[in-house]
Amino acid sequence: MLIAICGPAAAQQALLTTSELRHWKLTLPLDADGDGKADEISRLAGYRNPPWFTPTTEGILFRANAGGARTSGSTAYARAELRELDESGRPAAWDCLGDTRNLKLEQVVLHTTTAKPEATIGQIHDAKNDNLMFKYVGPAGANGSTDTGRIELLWNDAAQSEVLDAAYTLGQPMRVKVAVNKGAVQVTYRNLVSGLEKQVAARLDPTSIVGACFFKVGVYIQACSKLDAYGKPNAVCEKKGWDARRYDAPEAYAEVLIQRIEM
């Protein structure tokens, strides 16, 4: 279910296309070359790989599955996610506490896993930690397509958090603005259907920063299966020690539609 954005503002702004993604590289929940790691795509103009990365007339669909290929053996989760690049096409690396950066994002969470209906949908990351992220968390007994859950903001490796939207229904477009100014972060969230708007001021903790920072957007699924889609055990997932009902099937997925990105 996608609830359309109506009105002059929506009509005047072009929706996201792959040609606009020259400052991003893509990680997919696939291991096409069999090297044991998630595939990365650096040149995205004209690229498509349904259902994982699908340009449409409404934007670009990102899908990650609970049994998808992962970036390393130390993470339990798969992703269909963009990672920021600099002007020269190299991985972006800006000073978390000294630089000024801005990100504007319009997106829709369309679908989630059901056993553990959680997905990260935007991040500031460094060489090791989640400096700031916002995520969708669904209700118990989720069906994955029409649920009402919440959008959370977490920062300093999840040491601090705040709810941005306590009644977000799947299919509702949102607008998120992240303004970073020398370690001070202003996040503005707006649900474009309900009209709810919230601002949160956060500060990055110098003691939790490792290396330089960069933005990530897309869907980083927060659900996993003990046996992945390639028939291999996911030892990190199994070590979570959850109740059996919290483990999803390998094919269970989360999907996000990104309509606009500005930096």
Short mmCIF file of C-alpha atoms in Angstrom, two decimals:
data_model
loop_
_atom_site.label_atom_id
_atom_site.label_comp_id
_atom_site.label_asym_id
_atom_site.label_seq_id
_atom_site.Cartn_x
_atom_site.Cartn_y
_atom_site.Cartn_z
CA MET A 1 0.00 0.00 0.00
CA LEU A 2 1.40 3.37 -1.06
CA ILE A 3 -0.41 6.54 -0.05
CA ALA A 4 0.28 9.14 -2.73
CA ILE A 5 1.69 12.58 -2.01
CA CYS A 6 -0.60 15.16 -3.56
CA GLY A 7 -0.40 18.88 -4.16
CA PRO A 8 1.84 21.43 -5.93
CA ALA A 9 5.01 20.64 -3.95
CA ALA A 10 4.91 17.00 -4.99
CA ALA A 11 4.20 17.87 -8.62
CA GLN A 12 7.13 20.30 -8.88
CA GLN A 13 9.81 17.93 -7.58
CA ALA A 14 11.22 15.13 -9.74
CA LEU A 15 11.26 11.66 -8.26
CA LEU A 16 14.54 9.84 -7.68
CA THR A 17 16.20 8.10 -10.64
CA THR A 18 19.38 6.04 -10.86
CA SER A 19 21.14 8.83 -12.75
CA GLU A 20 21.01 10.94 -9.58
CA LEU A 21 22.92 8.37 -7.53
CA ARG A 22 26.47 9.23 -8.58
CA HIS A 23 27.32 10.06 -4.95
CA TRP A 24 26.24 6.65 -3.69
CA LYS A 25 27.21 2.99 -3.99
CA LEU A 26 24.80 0.12 -3.40
CA THR A 27 25.06 -2.99 -1.23
CA LEU A 28 22.65 -5.81 -2.11
CA PRO A 29 21.50 -8.87 -0.12
CA LEU A 30 22.99 -11.05 -2.89
CA ASP A 31 26.20 -13.01 -3.38
CA ALA A 32 26.23 -13.49 -7.15
CA ASP A 33 29.99 -14.06 -7.33
CA GLY A 34 30.01 -16.59 -4.47
CA ASP A 35 32.71 -14.85 -2.43
CA GLY A 36 30.71 -15.11 0.77
CA LYS A 37 29.97 -11.38 0.96
CA ALA A 38 27.14 -9.13 -0.13
CA ASP A 39 27.55 -7.69 -3.63
CA GLU A 40 28.33 -4.00 -4.14
CA ILE A 41 27.49 -1.88 -7.18
CA SER A 42 29.37 1.38 -7.69
CA ARG A 43 27.88 2.66 -10.97
CA LEU A 44 24.15 2.96 -10.56
CA ALA A 45 23.07 4.99 -13.62
CA GLY A 46 20.68 2.72 -15.51
CA TYR A 47 21.18 -0.15 -13.06
CA ARG A 48 18.30 -2.35 -11.91
CA ASN A 49 18.09 -5.73 -10.18
CA PRO A 50 14.47 -6.51 -9.25
CA PRO A 51 13.16 -7.06 -6.67
CA TRP A 52 16.17 -5.87 -4.66
CA PHE A 53 16.79 -2.57 -6.45
CA THR A 54 13.96 -1.53 -8.72
CA PRO A 55 13.57 1.92 -10.34
CA THR A 56 9.87 2.76 -10.78
CA THR A 57 7.80 5.78 -11.75
CA GLU A 58 7.42 6.54 -8.02
CA GLY A 59 11.10 6.32 -7.08
CA ILE A 60 13.42 3.39 -6.33
CA LEU A 61 12.42 0.28 -4.40
CA PHE A 62 14.95 -1.26 -2.02
CA ARG A 63 14.33 -4.78 -0.70
CA ALA A 64 16.33 -6.91 1.77
CA ASN A 65 15.46 -10.41 2.95
CA ALA A 66 16.08 -12.07 6.29
CA GLY A 67 18.23 -14.75 4.66
CA GLY A 68 20.11 -12.42 2.35
CA ALA A 69 23.88 -12.19 1.88
CA ARG A 70 25.64 -10.08 4.50
CA THR A 71 28.60 -7.72 4.33
CA SER A 72 30.69 -9.79 6.75
CA GLY A 73 30.58 -12.72 9.13
CA SER A 74 30.20 -10.37 12.09
CA THR A 75 26.71 -9.11 11.22
CA ALA A 76 23.45 -11.05 11.36
CA TYR A 77 21.55 -8.78 8.98
CA ALA A 78 21.31 -8.20 5.23
CA ARG A 79 20.70 -4.90 3.47
CA ALA A 80 19.76 -3.14 0.26
CA GLU A 81 21.41 0.11 1.15
CA LEU A 82 23.22 3.09 -0.35
CA ARG A 83 26.54 4.30 1.06
CA GLU A 84 27.66 7.89 0.53
CA LEU A 85 30.54 8.63 -1.88
CA ASP A 86 32.55 11.85 -2.27
CA GLU A 87 32.84 13.96 -5.42
CA SER A 88 35.64 11.75 -6.78
CA GLY A 89 33.60 8.56 -6.33
CA ARG A 90 35.54 7.31 -3.32
CA PRO A 91 33.81 6.38 -0.04
CA ALA A 92 32.87 9.61 1.73
CA ALA A 93 34.69 10.26 5.01
CA TRP A 94 33.85 13.52 6.73
CA ASP A 95 34.80 14.79 10.16
CA CYS A 96 31.98 13.73 12.50
CA LEU A 97 32.74 16.54 14.96
CA GLY A 98 34.17 19.21 12.66
CA ASP A 99 32.19 19.23 9.41
CA THR A 100 28.75 20.44 8.36
CA ARG A 101 26.57 18.06 6.35
CA ASN A 102 22.90 17.87 5.35
CA LEU A 103 20.65 15.08 4.13
CA LYS A 104 17.04 15.36 2.99
CA LEU A 105 15.10 12.19 2.34
CA GLU A 106 11.56 11.32 1.28
CA GLN A 107 10.67 7.67 1.58
CA VAL A 108 7.99 5.12 2.38
CA VAL A 109 8.26 1.89 4.38
CA LEU A 110 6.11 -0.47 2.32
CA HIS A 111 6.66 -3.91 3.80
CA THR A 112 8.42 -5.60 6.73
CA THR A 113 9.22 -9.01 8.09
CA THR A 114 6.64 -10.35 10.53
CA ALA A 115 8.45 -12.35 13.22
CA LYS A 116 10.72 -9.39 13.95
CA PRO A 117 9.26 -6.41 12.07
CA GLU A 118 12.21 -4.01 12.31
CA ALA A 119 14.30 -2.18 9.71
CA THR A 120 16.83 0.63 9.81
CA ILE A 121 15.97 3.18 7.12
CA GLY A 122 18.76 5.77 7.44
CA GLN A 123 22.09 6.16 9.21
CA ILE A 124 25.13 8.23 10.02
CA HIS A 125 27.87 5.65 10.38
CA ASP A 126 31.59 5.71 11.07
CA ALA A 127 34.25 3.00 10.68
CA LYS A 128 32.58 0.92 13.40
CA ASN A 129 29.50 2.43 15.03
CA ASP A 130 25.97 3.61 14.31
CA ASN A 131 26.37 7.27 15.26
CA LEU A 132 22.75 8.01 14.39
CA MET A 133 20.01 5.95 12.79
CA PHE A 134 16.28 5.99 12.33
CA LYS A 135 14.31 2.80 12.10
CA TYR A 136 10.84 1.34 11.82
CA VAL A 137 9.64 -0.98 14.61
CA GLY A 138 6.40 -2.85 14.00
CA PRO A 139 3.86 -4.29 16.44
CA ALA A 140 3.65 -7.80 17.87
CA GLY A 141 1.62 -9.99 15.55
CA ALA A 142 2.64 -7.94 12.51
CA ASN A 143 1.33 -8.84 9.06
CA GLY A 144 4.11 -6.88 7.33
CA SER A 145 1.94 -4.86 4.95
CA THR A 146 -0.71 -2.82 6.79
CA ASP A 147 0.74 -2.53 10.30
CA THR A 148 0.96 0.57 12.43
CA GLY A 149 4.27 0.76 14.28
CA ARG A 150 6.68 3.52 15.20
CA ILE A 151 9.64 5.40 13.77
CA GLU A 152 12.53 5.71 16.23
CA LEU A 153 15.66 7.85 16.25
CA LEU A 154 18.72 6.33 17.97
CA TRP A 155 22.15 7.88 18.37
CA ASN A 156 25.58 7.23 19.87
CA ASP A 157 25.38 3.52 19.08
CA ALA A 158 21.80 3.37 20.40
CA ALA A 159 22.77 4.69 23.84
CA GLN A 160 20.15 7.42 23.38
CA SER A 161 16.83 7.27 21.57
CA GLU A 162 13.56 9.08 20.98
CA VAL A 163 10.33 8.17 19.18
CA LEU A 164 9.73 10.33 16.11
CA ASP A 165 6.31 8.89 15.22
CA ALA A 166 4.39 6.59 17.55
CA ALA A 167 1.68 5.79 14.95
CA TYR A 168 3.38 5.27 11.61
CA THR A 169 1.34 3.09 9.25
CA LEU A 170 3.12 1.20 6.49
CA GLY A 171 2.63 3.00 3.18
CA GLN A 172 2.77 6.53 4.59
CA PRO A 173 5.39 8.81 2.97
CA MET A 174 7.75 10.59 5.34
CA ARG A 175 10.21 13.44 4.99
CA VAL A 176 13.38 13.41 7.08
CA LYS A 177 15.99 16.16 7.28
CA VAL A 178 19.31 15.56 9.02
CA ALA A 179 21.53 18.61 9.62
CA VAL A 180 24.98 17.95 11.09
CA ASN A 181 26.99 20.89 12.42
CA LYS A 182 30.26 19.97 14.14
CA GLY A 183 28.79 17.07 16.06
CA ALA A 184 25.42 18.69 16.77
CA VAL A 185 22.62 16.99 14.81
CA GLN A 186 19.17 18.40 14.16
CA VAL A 187 16.64 15.84 12.87
CA THR A 188 13.30 16.99 11.49
CA TYR A 189 10.68 14.34 10.75
CA ARG A 190 7.32 14.81 9.05
CA ASN A 191 4.66 12.22 8.25
CA LEU A 192 3.22 13.50 4.97
CA VAL A 193 -0.15 11.82 5.58
CA SER A 194 -0.89 12.46 9.25
CA GLY A 195 0.93 15.81 9.25
CA LEU A 196 2.84 14.90 12.41
CA GLU A 197 6.12 16.79 12.66
CA LYS A 198 8.84 16.40 15.25
CA GLN A 199 12.32 17.84 15.75
CA VAL A 200 15.04 16.23 17.83
CA ALA A 201 18.40 17.73 18.75
CA ALA A 202 21.16 15.20 19.30
CA ARG A 203 24.90 15.46 19.89
CA LEU A 204 27.42 12.89 18.77
CA ASP A 205 29.55 11.55 21.60
CA PRO A 206 33.29 11.89 20.80
CA THR A 207 34.05 8.78 22.83
CA SER A 208 31.82 6.61 20.62
CA ILE A 209 33.23 7.78 17.26
CA VAL A 210 35.72 5.62 15.37
CA GLY A 211 37.16 7.25 12.25
CA ALA A 212 35.19 9.39 9.80
CA CYS A 213 31.44 9.62 9.15
CA PHE A 214 29.17 9.03 6.15
CA PHE A 215 25.45 8.73 5.37
CA LYS A 216 23.64 5.48 4.54
CA VAL A 217 20.05 5.18 3.27
CA GLY A 218 17.85 2.33 2.08
CA VAL A 219 16.77 -0.71 4.08
CA TYR A 220 19.05 -2.48 6.56
CA ILE A 221 16.82 -5.27 7.76
CA GLN A 222 16.91 -5.99 11.51
CA ALA A 223 15.59 -9.54 11.19
CA CYS A 224 17.38 -12.75 10.27
CA SER A 225 17.05 -16.48 9.78
CA LYS A 226 19.30 -19.17 11.25
CA LEU A 227 19.73 -20.68 7.79
CA ASP A 228 20.23 -18.14 5.00
CA ALA A 229 18.81 -18.13 1.48
CA TYR A 230 21.96 -19.89 0.23
CA GLY A 231 21.50 -22.83 2.60
CA LYS A 232 24.34 -21.72 4.88
CA PRO A 233 24.02 -21.23 8.65
CA ASN A 234 23.96 -17.67 9.96
CA ALA A 235 25.91 -18.22 13.19
CA VAL A 236 25.62 -14.58 14.29
CA CYS A 237 21.85 -14.74 13.93
CA GLU A 238 21.63 -18.01 15.85
CA LYS A 239 23.71 -16.57 18.70
CA LYS A 240 21.08 -13.87 19.26
CA GLY A 241 19.31 -16.48 21.38
CA TRP A 242 15.84 -15.14 20.62
CA ASP A 243 12.62 -17.01 21.20
CA ALA A 244 12.03 -19.23 18.15
CA ARG A 245 9.10 -17.03 17.12
CA ARG A 246 11.46 -14.06 16.60
CA TYR A 247 13.39 -15.72 13.78
CA ASP A 248 12.07 -15.02 10.30
CA ALA A 249 12.08 -17.29 7.25
CA PRO A 250 14.95 -16.66 4.77
CA GLU A 251 12.53 -15.24 2.19
CA ALA A 252 10.85 -12.79 4.61
CA TYR A 253 11.65 -9.24 3.53
CA ALA A 254 11.43 -5.53 4.19
CA GLU A 255 10.95 -2.98 1.42
CA VAL A 256 11.39 0.78 1.27
CA LEU A 257 10.56 3.17 -1.57
CA ILE A 258 12.92 6.16 -1.74
CA GLN A 259 11.35 9.04 -3.63
CA ARG A 260 13.95 11.79 -3.13
CA ILE A 261 17.47 12.23 -1.78
CA GLU A 262 19.24 15.56 -1.41
CA MET A 263 22.65 16.26 0.08
#
